[in-house]
mmCIF file of N, CA and C in Angstrom:
data_model
loop_
_atom_site.group_PDB
_atom_site.id
_atom_site.type_symbol
_atom_site.label_atom_id
_atom_site.label_comp_id
_atom_site.label_asym_id
_atom_site.label_seq_id
_atom_site.Cartn_x
_atom_site.Cartn_y
_atom_site.Cartn_z
ATOM 1 N N MET A 1315 1.045 -1.237 0.101
ATOM 2 C CA MET A 1315 0.032 -0.087 -0.204
ATOM 3 C C MET A 1315 0.888 1.806 -0.028
ATOM 4 N N PHE A 1316 1.459 1.349 0.925
ATOM 5 C CA PHE A 1316 2.419 2.615 0.777
ATOM 6 C C PHE A 1316 4.327 2.642 -0.119
ATOM 7 N N LYS A 1317 3.565 2.760 -1.125
ATOM 8 C CA LYS A 1317 4.970 2.886 -2.422
ATOM 9 C C LYS A 1317 4.547 3.991 -2.886
ATOM 10 N N TRP A 1318 5.326 4.467 -3.429
ATOM 11 C CA TRP A 1318 5.391 5.398 -4.498
ATOM 12 C C TRP A 1318 5.127 5.188 -5.298
ATOM 13 N N ASN A 1319 4.297 5.790 -6.003
ATOM 14 C CA ASN A 1319 3.540 5.856 -7.317
ATOM 15 C C ASN A 1319 3.930 7.289 -8.773
ATOM 16 N N GLU A 1320 4.604 7.218 -9.891
ATOM 17 C CA GLU A 1320 4.461 7.646 -10.534
ATOM 18 C C GLU A 1320 3.564 8.814 -10.715
ATOM 19 N N ASN A 1321 1.939 8.159 -10.435
ATOM 20 C CA ASN A 1321 0.861 8.968 -10.261
ATOM 21 C C ASN A 1321 0.756 10.005 -9.359
ATOM 22 N N TYR A 1322 2.055 10.036 -8.071
ATOM 23 C CA TYR A 1322 1.844 11.094 -6.948
ATOM 24 C C TYR A 1322 2.788 11.931 -7.663
ATOM 25 N N ARG A 1323 3.651 12.267 -8.267
ATOM 26 C CA ARG A 1323 4.613 13.009 -8.736
ATOM 27 C C ARG A 1323 3.803 14.833 -9.406
ATOM 28 N N THR A 1324 4.116 15.385 -8.542
ATOM 29 C CA THR A 1324 3.426 16.978 -8.780
ATOM 30 C C THR A 1324 4.482 17.160 -9.759
ATOM 31 N N GLY A 1325 6.064 17.166 -9.805
ATOM 32 C CA GLY A 1325 6.496 17.970 -10.764
ATOM 33 C C GLY A 1325 7.481 19.054 -9.781
ATOM 34 N N ILE A 1326 7.359 19.114 -8.937
ATOM 35 C CA ILE A 1326 7.996 20.102 -7.934
ATOM 36 C C ILE A 1326 8.831 19.009 -7.034
ATOM 37 N N GLU A 1327 10.062 19.365 -7.359
ATOM 38 C CA GLU A 1327 11.003 17.832 -6.921
ATOM 39 C C GLU A 1327 11.294 17.364 -5.524
ATOM 40 N N VAL A 1328 11.173 19.089 -4.515
ATOM 41 C CA VAL A 1328 11.301 18.858 -3.177
ATOM 42 C C VAL A 1328 10.396 18.377 -2.631
ATOM 43 N N VAL A 1329 9.371 18.414 -3.468
ATOM 44 C CA VAL A 1329 7.548 18.000 -2.836
ATOM 45 C C VAL A 1329 7.713 16.921 -2.727
ATOM 46 N N ASP A 1330 8.119 16.178 -4.011
ATOM 47 C CA ASP A 1330 7.582 14.771 -4.206
ATOM 48 C C ASP A 1330 8.611 14.117 -3.599
ATOM 49 N N GLU A 1331 10.345 14.477 -3.457
ATOM 50 C CA GLU A 1331 11.300 13.815 -1.794
ATOM 51 C C GLU A 1331 10.319 13.647 -0.854
ATOM 52 N N GLN A 1332 9.811 14.751 -0.550
ATOM 53 C CA GLN A 1332 8.941 14.713 0.691
ATOM 54 C C GLN A 1332 7.843 13.678 1.090
ATOM 55 N N HIS A 1333 7.296 14.078 0.188
ATOM 56 C CA HIS A 1333 6.367 12.987 -0.161
ATOM 57 C C HIS A 1333 6.558 11.427 -0.169
ATOM 58 N N LYS A 1334 7.743 11.214 -0.994
ATOM 59 C CA LYS A 1334 8.538 9.770 -0.670
ATOM 60 C C LYS A 1334 8.708 9.701 0.507
ATOM 61 N N LYS A 1335 9.217 10.584 1.244
ATOM 62 C CA LYS A 1335 9.158 10.663 3.250
ATOM 63 C C LYS A 1335 8.603 10.205 3.704
ATOM 64 N N LEU A 1336 7.241 10.755 3.322
ATOM 65 C CA LEU A 1336 5.661 10.221 4.274
ATOM 66 C C LEU A 1336 5.502 8.976 3.271
ATOM 67 N N ILE A 1337 5.690 8.869 2.401
ATOM 68 C CA ILE A 1337 5.257 7.636 1.959
ATOM 69 C C ILE A 1337 5.941 6.206 2.957
ATOM 70 N N ASP A 1338 7.389 6.670 3.254
ATOM 71 C CA ASP A 1338 8.240 5.748 3.498
ATOM 72 C C ASP A 1338 7.613 5.358 4.970
ATOM 73 N N ILE A 1339 7.517 6.316 6.009
ATOM 74 C CA ILE A 1339 6.928 6.501 7.216
ATOM 75 C C ILE A 1339 5.633 5.583 7.465
ATOM 76 N N GLY A 1340 5.019 5.567 6.366
ATOM 77 C CA GLY A 1340 4.032 4.568 6.635
ATOM 78 C C GLY A 1340 4.245 3.556 5.924
ATOM 79 N N ALA A 1341 5.208 3.180 5.236
ATOM 80 C CA ALA A 1341 5.672 2.048 5.059
ATOM 81 C C ALA A 1341 6.569 1.342 6.281
ATOM 82 N N LYS A 1342 6.439 1.934 7.319
ATOM 83 C CA LYS A 1342 6.929 0.837 8.161
ATOM 84 C C LYS A 1342 6.015 0.860 9.458
ATOM 85 N N LEU A 1343 5.359 1.466 9.080
ATOM 86 C CA LEU A 1343 4.160 1.057 10.314
ATOM 87 C C LEU A 1343 3.478 -0.032 9.665
ATOM 88 N N GLU A 1344 3.038 -0.047 8.086
ATOM 89 C CA GLU A 1344 2.618 -0.878 7.574
ATOM 90 C C GLU A 1344 3.368 -2.432 7.940
ATOM 91 N N ASP A 1345 4.909 -2.289 7.668
ATOM 92 C CA ASP A 1345 5.947 -3.153 8.582
ATOM 93 C C ASP A 1345 5.656 -4.006 9.425
ATOM 94 N N MET A 1346 5.368 -3.284 10.452
ATOM 95 C CA MET A 1346 4.704 -3.743 11.572
ATOM 96 C C MET A 1346 3.200 -3.971 11.932
ATOM 97 N N LEU A 1347 2.553 -3.836 11.001
ATOM 98 C CA LEU A 1347 1.156 -4.571 10.859
ATOM 99 C C LEU A 1347 1.336 -5.926 10.563
ATOM 100 N N TYR A 1348 2.023 -5.802 9.686
ATOM 101 C CA TYR A 1348 2.338 -7.529 8.966
ATOM 102 C C TYR A 1348 3.484 -8.446 9.148
ATOM 103 N N ALA A 1349 4.151 -7.395 10.475
ATOM 104 C CA ALA A 1349 4.841 -8.992 10.792
ATOM 105 C C ALA A 1349 4.449 -9.820 11.510
ATOM 106 N N GLY A 1350 3.247 -10.038 11.913
ATOM 107 C CA GLY A 1350 2.686 -11.499 11.952
ATOM 108 C C GLY A 1350 4.020 -11.947 13.367
ATOM 109 N N ASP A 1351 3.991 -11.357 14.307
ATOM 110 C CA ASP A 1351 5.052 -11.648 15.259
ATOM 111 C C ASP A 1351 4.224 -11.075 16.793
ATOM 112 N N SER A 1352 4.705 -11.395 17.585
ATOM 113 C CA SER A 1352 3.379 -10.837 18.935
ATOM 114 C C SER A 1352 4.526 -10.050 19.971
ATOM 115 N N LEU A 1353 5.728 -9.144 18.782
ATOM 116 C CA LEU A 1353 6.555 -8.594 20.272
ATOM 117 C C LEU A 1353 5.908 -7.471 20.416
ATOM 118 N N ASP A 1354 6.243 -6.938 21.314
ATOM 119 C CA ASP A 1354 5.789 -5.373 21.917
ATOM 120 C C ASP A 1354 6.740 -4.433 20.683
ATOM 121 N N TYR A 1355 5.456 -3.482 19.984
ATOM 122 C CA TYR A 1355 6.300 -2.651 19.205
ATOM 123 C C TYR A 1355 5.918 -1.210 19.709
ATOM 124 N N TYR A 1356 5.316 -0.862 21.401
ATOM 125 C CA TYR A 1356 4.778 0.464 21.944
ATOM 126 C C TYR A 1356 5.765 1.504 21.684
ATOM 127 N N ASP A 1357 6.987 1.469 21.692
ATOM 128 C CA ASP A 1357 8.376 2.136 22.028
ATOM 129 C C ASP A 1357 8.237 3.043 20.187
ATOM 130 N N TYR A 1358 8.193 1.543 19.629
ATOM 131 C CA TYR A 1358 8.288 1.608 17.983
ATOM 132 C C TYR A 1358 7.049 2.643 17.619
ATOM 133 N N ILE A 1359 6.028 1.774 17.430
ATOM 134 C CA ILE A 1359 4.719 2.659 17.299
ATOM 135 C C ILE A 1359 4.608 4.389 17.705
ATOM 136 N N MET A 1360 5.178 4.580 18.730
ATOM 137 C CA MET A 1360 5.148 6.308 19.348
ATOM 138 C C MET A 1360 6.340 7.009 18.715
ATOM 139 N N GLU A 1361 7.649 6.072 18.390
ATOM 140 C CA GLU A 1361 8.202 6.761 17.471
ATOM 141 C C GLU A 1361 8.066 6.966 15.998
ATOM 142 N N THR A 1362 7.403 6.508 15.606
ATOM 143 C CA THR A 1362 7.002 6.441 14.365
ATOM 144 C C THR A 1362 5.681 7.173 13.951
ATOM 145 N N ILE A 1363 4.735 7.581 14.939
ATOM 146 C CA ILE A 1363 3.767 8.006 14.966
ATOM 147 C C ILE A 1363 4.309 9.771 15.729
ATOM 148 N N ASN A 1364 5.447 9.437 16.482
ATOM 149 C CA ASN A 1364 6.315 11.053 16.385
ATOM 150 C C ASN A 1364 7.258 11.598 14.881
ATOM 151 N N GLU A 1365 7.734 10.496 14.615
ATOM 152 C CA GLU A 1365 8.684 10.973 13.257
ATOM 153 C C GLU A 1365 7.207 11.245 11.930
ATOM 154 N N LEU A 1366 5.843 10.660 11.911
ATOM 155 C CA LEU A 1366 5.789 11.061 11.111
ATOM 156 C C LEU A 1366 4.975 12.308 11.380
ATOM 157 N N LYS A 1367 4.733 12.449 12.335
ATOM 158 C CA LYS A 1367 3.879 14.420 12.947
ATOM 159 C C LYS A 1367 4.991 14.907 12.990
ATOM 160 N N ASP A 1368 6.461 15.078 13.402
ATOM 161 C CA ASP A 1368 6.938 15.993 12.731
ATOM 162 C C ASP A 1368 7.637 16.200 11.591
ATOM 163 N N TYR A 1369 7.361 14.918 10.821
ATOM 164 C CA TYR A 1369 7.830 15.092 8.747
ATOM 165 C C TYR A 1369 6.750 16.063 8.634
ATOM 166 N N ALA A 1370 5.734 15.101 8.554
ATOM 167 C CA ALA A 1370 4.542 15.854 8.100
ATOM 168 C C ALA A 1370 4.443 18.036 8.464
ATOM 169 N N ASP A 1371 4.488 17.478 9.731
ATOM 170 C CA ASP A 1371 4.683 19.721 10.032
ATOM 171 C C ASP A 1371 5.758 20.122 9.284
ATOM 172 N N TYR A 1372 7.044 19.339 9.099
ATOM 173 C CA TYR A 1372 8.425 20.246 8.026
ATOM 174 C C TYR A 1372 7.532 20.797 6.891
ATOM 175 N N HIS A 1373 6.744 19.013 5.951
ATOM 176 C CA HIS A 1373 6.679 19.278 4.318
ATOM 177 C C HIS A 1373 5.502 20.323 4.692
ATOM 178 N N PHE A 1374 4.099 20.260 5.779
ATOM 179 C CA PHE A 1374 3.520 21.424 5.109
ATOM 180 C C PHE A 1374 3.552 22.882 5.643
ATOM 181 N N THR A 1375 5.020 22.618 6.774
ATOM 182 C CA THR A 1375 5.077 24.023 6.441
ATOM 183 C C THR A 1375 6.034 24.283 5.154
ATOM 184 N N PHE A 1376 6.363 23.466 4.468
ATOM 185 C CA PHE A 1376 7.676 24.475 3.514
ATOM 186 C C PHE A 1376 6.232 24.817 2.343
ATOM 187 N N GLU A 1377 5.100 23.538 2.374
ATOM 188 C CA GLU A 1377 4.585 23.876 1.048
ATOM 189 C C GLU A 1377 3.482 25.220 1.630
ATOM 190 N N GLU A 1378 3.321 25.464 2.603
ATOM 191 C CA GLU A 1378 2.387 26.460 2.931
ATOM 192 C C GLU A 1378 3.331 27.954 2.291
ATOM 193 N N LYS A 1379 4.467 27.620 2.951
ATOM 194 C CA LYS A 1379 5.567 28.863 2.543
ATOM 195 C C LYS A 1379 5.725 28.955 1.065
ATOM 196 N N LEU A 1380 6.104 28.016 0.448
ATOM 197 C CA LEU A 1380 5.532 27.949 -1.388
ATOM 198 C C LEU A 1380 4.140 28.559 -1.456
ATOM 199 N N MET A 1381 3.259 28.859 -1.149
ATOM 200 C CA MET A 1381 2.195 28.720 -1.696
ATOM 201 C C MET A 1381 2.005 30.069 -1.470
ATOM 202 N N ARG A 1382 2.440 30.662 -0.348
ATOM 203 C CA ARG A 1382 2.179 31.840 0.123
ATOM 204 C C ARG A 1382 3.379 32.601 -0.652
ATOM 205 N N GLU A 1383 4.252 32.855 -1.043
ATOM 206 C CA GLU A 1383 5.661 33.521 -1.603
ATOM 207 C C GLU A 1383 4.607 33.027 -3.415
ATOM 208 N N HIS A 1384 4.076 32.754 -3.992
ATOM 209 C CA HIS A 1384 2.995 32.207 -4.992
ATOM 210 C C HIS A 1384 1.895 32.704 -5.174
ATOM 211 N N ASP A 1385 1.708 33.284 -3.604
ATOM 212 C CA ASP A 1385 0.738 33.745 -3.664
ATOM 213 C C ASP A 1385 -0.899 32.806 -4.245
ATOM 214 N N TYR A 1386 -0.757 32.223 -3.922
ATOM 215 C CA TYR A 1386 -1.650 31.017 -4.250
ATOM 216 C C TYR A 1386 -2.973 30.963 -3.405
ATOM 217 N N PRO A 1387 -3.920 31.045 -4.301
ATOM 218 C CA PRO A 1387 -5.935 31.567 -3.511
ATOM 219 C C PRO A 1387 -5.923 30.559 -2.710
ATOM 220 N N GLU A 1388 -5.974 29.462 -3.363
ATOM 221 C CA GLU A 1388 -6.465 28.672 -1.985
ATOM 222 C C GLU A 1388 -5.067 28.090 -0.619
ATOM 223 N N LEU A 1389 -4.715 28.628 -0.672
ATOM 224 C CA LEU A 1389 -3.857 28.183 0.862
ATOM 225 C C LEU A 1389 -4.093 28.168 1.847
ATOM 226 N N GLU A 1390 -5.304 28.859 2.268
ATOM 227 C CA GLU A 1390 -6.436 28.584 3.473
ATOM 228 C C GLU A 1390 -7.132 27.038 3.578
ATOM 229 N N GLU A 1391 -7.346 27.084 2.842
ATOM 230 C CA GLU A 1391 -7.884 25.916 2.603
ATOM 231 C C GLU A 1391 -7.333 24.612 2.140
ATOM 232 N N HIS A 1392 -6.369 25.269 2.470
ATOM 233 C CA HIS A 1392 -4.727 24.004 1.939
ATOM 234 C C HIS A 1392 -4.246 23.493 3.512
ATOM 235 N N ARG A 1393 -3.955 24.557 3.977
ATOM 236 C CA ARG A 1393 -3.769 24.739 5.359
ATOM 237 C C ARG A 1393 -4.659 24.014 6.255
ATOM 238 N N MET A 1394 -6.258 24.283 6.054
ATOM 239 C CA MET A 1394 -6.815 23.832 6.841
ATOM 240 C C MET A 1394 -6.558 22.058 6.877
ATOM 241 N N GLU A 1395 -6.284 21.572 5.527
ATOM 242 C CA GLU A 1395 -6.484 20.179 5.283
ATOM 243 C C GLU A 1395 -4.985 19.988 6.325
ATOM 244 N N HIS A 1396 -4.016 20.337 6.414
ATOM 245 C CA HIS A 1396 -2.850 19.983 6.944
ATOM 246 C C HIS A 1396 -3.223 20.072 8.307
ATOM 247 N N LEU A 1397 -4.026 21.184 9.048
ATOM 248 C CA LEU A 1397 -4.290 20.854 10.490
ATOM 249 C C LEU A 1397 -4.879 19.781 11.043
ATOM 250 N N TYR A 1398 -6.015 19.560 10.066
ATOM 251 C CA TYR A 1398 -6.922 18.467 9.908
ATOM 252 C C TYR A 1398 -6.124 17.024 10.084
ATOM 253 N N PHE A 1399 -5.119 17.156 9.399
ATOM 254 C CA PHE A 1399 -4.023 15.949 9.395
ATOM 255 C C PHE A 1399 -3.201 15.974 11.157
ATOM 256 N N ILE A 1400 -2.575 17.220 11.496
ATOM 257 C CA ILE A 1400 -2.138 16.924 12.465
ATOM 258 C C ILE A 1400 -2.585 16.431 13.260
ATOM 259 N N LYS A 1401 -3.976 17.399 13.663
ATOM 260 C CA LYS A 1401 -5.022 17.288 14.943
ATOM 261 C C LYS A 1401 -5.561 15.438 15.113
ATOM 262 N N ARG A 1402 -5.782 14.743 13.374
ATOM 263 C CA ARG A 1402 -6.040 13.512 13.901
ATOM 264 C C ARG A 1402 -5.062 12.734 14.384
ATOM 265 N N ILE A 1403 -3.953 12.797 13.829
ATOM 266 C CA ILE A 1403 -2.765 11.937 14.079
ATOM 267 C C ILE A 1403 -2.193 12.005 15.636
ATOM 268 N N ASP A 1404 -2.240 13.576 16.006
ATOM 269 C CA ASP A 1404 -2.467 13.891 18.022
ATOM 270 C C ASP A 1404 -3.380 12.717 18.152
ATOM 271 N N ARG A 1405 -4.750 12.956 17.763
ATOM 272 C CA ARG A 1405 -6.025 11.950 18.769
ATOM 273 C C ARG A 1405 -5.231 10.536 18.815
ATOM 274 N N LEU A 1406 -4.360 10.119 16.938
ATOM 275 C CA LEU A 1406 -4.360 8.400 17.549
ATOM 276 C C LEU A 1406 -3.123 8.859 18.393
ATOM 277 N N ALA A 1407 -2.062 9.259 18.536
ATOM 278 C CA ALA A 1407 -0.986 9.330 19.414
ATOM 279 C C ALA A 1407 -1.599 8.808 21.062
ATOM 280 N N MET A 1408 -2.647 9.439 21.292
ATOM 281 C CA MET A 1408 -3.054 9.642 22.479
ATOM 282 C C MET A 1408 -3.879 8.415 22.908
ATOM 283 N N GLU A 1409 -4.780 7.771 22.127
ATOM 284 C CA GLU A 1409 -5.465 6.284 22.466
ATOM 285 C C GLU A 1409 -4.067 5.855 23.311
ATOM 286 N N ASP A 1410 -5.416 4.187 23.872
ATOM 287 C CA ASP A 1410 -4.465 3.531 24.161
ATOM 288 C C ASP A 1410 -3.380 2.448 23.063
ATOM 289 N N ILE A 1411 -2.399 3.027 23.440
ATOM 290 C CA ILE A 1411 -1.578 1.978 22.182
ATOM 291 C C ILE A 1411 -1.393 0.769 22.971
ATOM 292 N N ASP A 1412 -0.622 0.832 23.746
ATOM 293 C CA ASP A 1412 -0.299 -0.154 24.143
ATOM 294 C C ASP A 1412 -0.942 -1.744 24.135
ATOM 295 N N SER A 1413 -2.192 -1.081 24.838
ATOM 296 C CA SER A 1413 -2.898 -2.380 24.925
ATOM 297 C C SER A 1413 -3.978 -2.520 23.369
ATOM 298 N N ARG A 1414 -3.502 -1.546 22.318
ATOM 299 C CA ARG A 1414 -4.191 -2.249 21.300
ATOM 300 C C ARG A 1414 -3.667 -1.714 20.422
ATOM 301 N N GLN A 1415 -2.484 -1.819 20.381
ATOM 302 C CA GLN A 1415 -1.390 -1.757 18.759
ATOM 303 C C GLN A 1415 -1.795 -1.973 18.119
ATOM 304 N N VAL A 1416 -2.134 -3.683 17.401
ATOM 305 C CA VAL A 1416 -2.733 -3.478 16.460
ATOM 306 C C VAL A 1416 -3.621 -2.983 15.434
ATOM 307 N N SER A 1417 -4.454 -2.506 16.358
ATOM 308 C CA SER A 1417 -5.816 -1.817 15.597
ATOM 309 C C SER A 1417 -5.544 -0.283 15.953
ATOM 310 N N VAL A 1418 -4.298 0.264 16.714
ATOM 311 C CA VAL A 1418 -3.825 1.590 16.633
ATOM 312 C C VAL A 1418 -3.054 1.911 15.442
ATOM 313 N N ILE A 1419 -2.178 0.486 15.098
ATOM 314 C CA ILE A 1419 -1.212 0.796 13.913
ATOM 315 C C ILE A 1419 -2.330 0.851 12.114
ATOM 316 N N SER A 1420 -3.517 -0.540 12.087
ATOM 317 C CA SER A 1420 -4.158 -0.201 11.770
ATOM 318 C C SER A 1420 -5.203 1.025 11.427
ATOM 319 N N GLU A 1421 -5.277 1.487 12.494
ATOM 320 C CA GLU A 1421 -6.327 2.913 12.258
ATOM 321 C C GLU A 1421 -5.529 4.098 11.738
ATOM 322 N N THR A 1422 -4.111 3.816 12.023
ATOM 323 C CA THR A 1422 -3.265 4.724 11.490
ATOM 324 C C THR A 1422 -3.061 4.857 10.025
ATOM 325 N N LEU A 1423 -2.736 3.427 9.758
ATOM 326 C CA LEU A 1423 -2.247 3.330 8.018
ATOM 327 C C LEU A 1423 -3.263 3.514 7.404
ATOM 328 N N ASP A 1424 -4.848 3.604 7.891
ATOM 329 C CA ASP A 1424 -5.928 3.916 7.188
ATOM 330 C C ASP A 1424 -6.045 4.867 7.111
ATOM 331 N N PHE A 1425 -6.297 5.366 8.109
ATOM 332 C CA PHE A 1425 -6.416 7.200 8.273
ATOM 333 C C PHE A 1425 -4.937 7.433 7.096
ATOM 334 N N LEU A 1426 -4.177 7.480 7.294
ATOM 335 C CA LEU A 1426 -2.669 7.686 6.419
ATOM 336 C C LEU A 1426 -2.783 7.952 5.177
ATOM 337 N N ALA A 1427 -3.173 6.136 4.512
ATOM 338 C CA ALA A 1427 -3.158 6.195 3.045
ATOM 339 C C ALA A 1427 -4.243 6.823 2.577
ATOM 340 N N ARG A 1428 -5.542 6.629 3.161
ATOM 341 C CA ARG A 1428 -6.723 7.773 2.816
ATOM 342 C C ARG A 1428 -6.524 9.357 2.417
ATOM 343 N N TRP A 1429 -5.452 9.630 3.856
ATOM 344 C CA TRP A 1429 -5.831 10.610 3.066
ATOM 345 C C TRP A 1429 -4.292 11.297 2.573
ATOM 346 N N LEU A 1430 -3.686 10.674 2.613
ATOM 347 C CA LEU A 1430 -2.087 11.601 2.008
ATOM 348 C C LEU A 1430 -2.100 11.024 0.486
ATOM 349 N N PHE A 1431 -2.762 10.275 0.015
ATOM 350 C CA PHE A 1431 -2.615 9.827 -1.660
ATOM 351 C C PHE A 1431 -3.980 10.817 -1.928
ATOM 352 N N SER A 1432 -5.025 10.764 -1.081
ATOM 353 C CA SER A 1432 -6.328 11.841 -1.999
ATOM 354 C C SER A 1432 -5.781 13.039 -1.394
ATOM 355 N N HIS A 1433 -4.695 13.540 -0.446
ATOM 356 C CA HIS A 1433 -4.342 15.028 -0.245
ATOM 357 C C HIS A 1433 -3.313 14.985 -1.922
ATOM 358 N N ILE A 1434 -2.499 14.348 -1.981
ATOM 359 C CA ILE A 1434 -1.221 14.014 -2.953
ATOM 360 C C ILE A 1434 -2.373 14.628 -4.504
ATOM 361 N N LEU A 1435 -3.053 13.493 -4.700
ATOM 362 C CA LEU A 1435 -3.512 13.410 -5.981
ATOM 363 C C LEU A 1435 -4.568 14.521 -6.451
ATOM 364 N N ASN A 1436 -5.121 15.081 -5.225
ATOM 365 C CA ASN A 1436 -6.132 16.595 -5.468
ATOM 366 C C ASN A 1436 -5.492 17.614 -5.129
ATOM 367 N N SER A 1437 -5.432 17.986 -3.840
ATOM 368 C CA SER A 1437 -4.945 19.068 -3.706
ATOM 369 C C SER A 1437 -3.586 19.828 -3.752
ATOM 370 N N ASP A 1438 -2.692 18.532 -3.630
ATOM 371 C CA ASP A 1438 -1.158 19.092 -3.904
ATOM 372 C C ASP A 1438 -0.966 19.321 -5.398
ATOM 373 N N MET A 1439 -1.788 18.545 -6.016
ATOM 374 C CA MET A 1439 -1.498 18.440 -7.290
ATOM 375 C C MET A 1439 -2.311 19.869 -8.142
ATOM 376 N N LYS A 1440 -3.257 20.204 -7.515
ATOM 377 C CA LYS A 1440 -3.992 21.397 -7.711
ATOM 378 C C LYS A 1440 -2.966 22.575 -7.655
ATOM 379 N N TYR A 1441 -2.584 22.681 -6.507
ATOM 380 C CA TYR A 1441 -1.094 23.961 -6.424
ATOM 381 C C TYR A 1441 -0.204 23.860 -7.030
ATOM 382 N N ALA A 1442 0.227 22.721 -7.388
ATOM 383 C CA ALA A 1442 1.244 21.936 -8.400
ATOM 384 C C ALA A 1442 0.942 22.627 -9.831
ATOM 385 N N ASP A 1443 -0.225 22.725 -9.966
ATOM 386 C CA ASP A 1443 -0.404 22.535 -11.212
ATOM 387 C C ASP A 1443 -0.756 24.327 -11.645
ATOM 388 N N PHE A 1444 -1.408 24.924 -10.560
ATOM 389 C CA PHE A 1444 -0.641 26.672 -10.121
ATOM 390 C C PHE A 1444 0.613 26.766 -10.454
ATOM 391 N N LEU A 1445 1.057 26.560 -9.570
ATOM 392 C CA LEU A 1445 2.388 26.652 -9.844
ATOM 393 C C LEU A 1445 3.052 26.845 -11.204
ATOM 394 N N LYS A 1446 2.728 25.728 -12.021
ATOM 395 C CA LYS A 1446 3.594 25.353 -12.962
ATOM 396 C C LYS A 1446 2.694 26.528 -14.014
ATOM 397 N N ARG A 1447 1.477 26.567 -13.939
ATOM 398 C CA ARG A 1447 1.290 27.847 -14.650
ATOM 399 C C ARG A 1447 1.404 29.365 -14.888
ATOM 400 N N LYS A 1448 1.569 29.633 -13.122
ATOM 401 C CA LYS A 1448 2.091 31.201 -13.421
ATOM 402 C C LYS A 1448 3.526 31.277 -13.989
ATOM 403 N N SER A 1449 4.415 29.940 -13.450
ATOM 404 C CA SER A 1449 5.837 29.994 -14.065
ATOM 405 C C SER A 1449 5.908 29.866 -15.389
ATOM 406 N N GLY A 1450 4.491 29.614 -16.148
ATOM 407 C CA GLY A 1450 4.794 28.699 -17.506
ATOM 408 C C GLY A 1450 5.187 30.168 -18.249
#
C-alpha cells in the first residue's frame, strides 16, 4: 500500500521527495502491522507516529511557504487540510496504544493512506498545476 507511484509526482522535485519520505514512514508502520509476531511495538509505534507528525509538520510548513510566496489563492483551504491531518495524528497518538497496538497501527495506516494519497492527487496536484501555469 505504501509505495511511491509516479501518479503522485507533482513535478516539484523537493515536494515529491518529501512525499516519498511520508510514504516511507507509512511503510514502516505497515511493516509492523504485517510482521505477524507477538512482539511489543509500543516504543516503535510511538517513535514512528511522532516521526510522521514531525515530518508532516515540516513538509506542510514548506508547502504553505511555497504557496504564500506564489500567492496561491487556495492556501487557507490547503492549510486547513494540513491542520486536520496533524490533529487526527495527535488523537491517534493519545489512544491507549499499549493494549491496542495492532488496531492503532491499522487505524493510523488506514487514515494515512486515505488522507495522504487523496491529498497528493487532489490538493497538491492543484497547487502544483497553479505554480506551473504561473511560472510558464
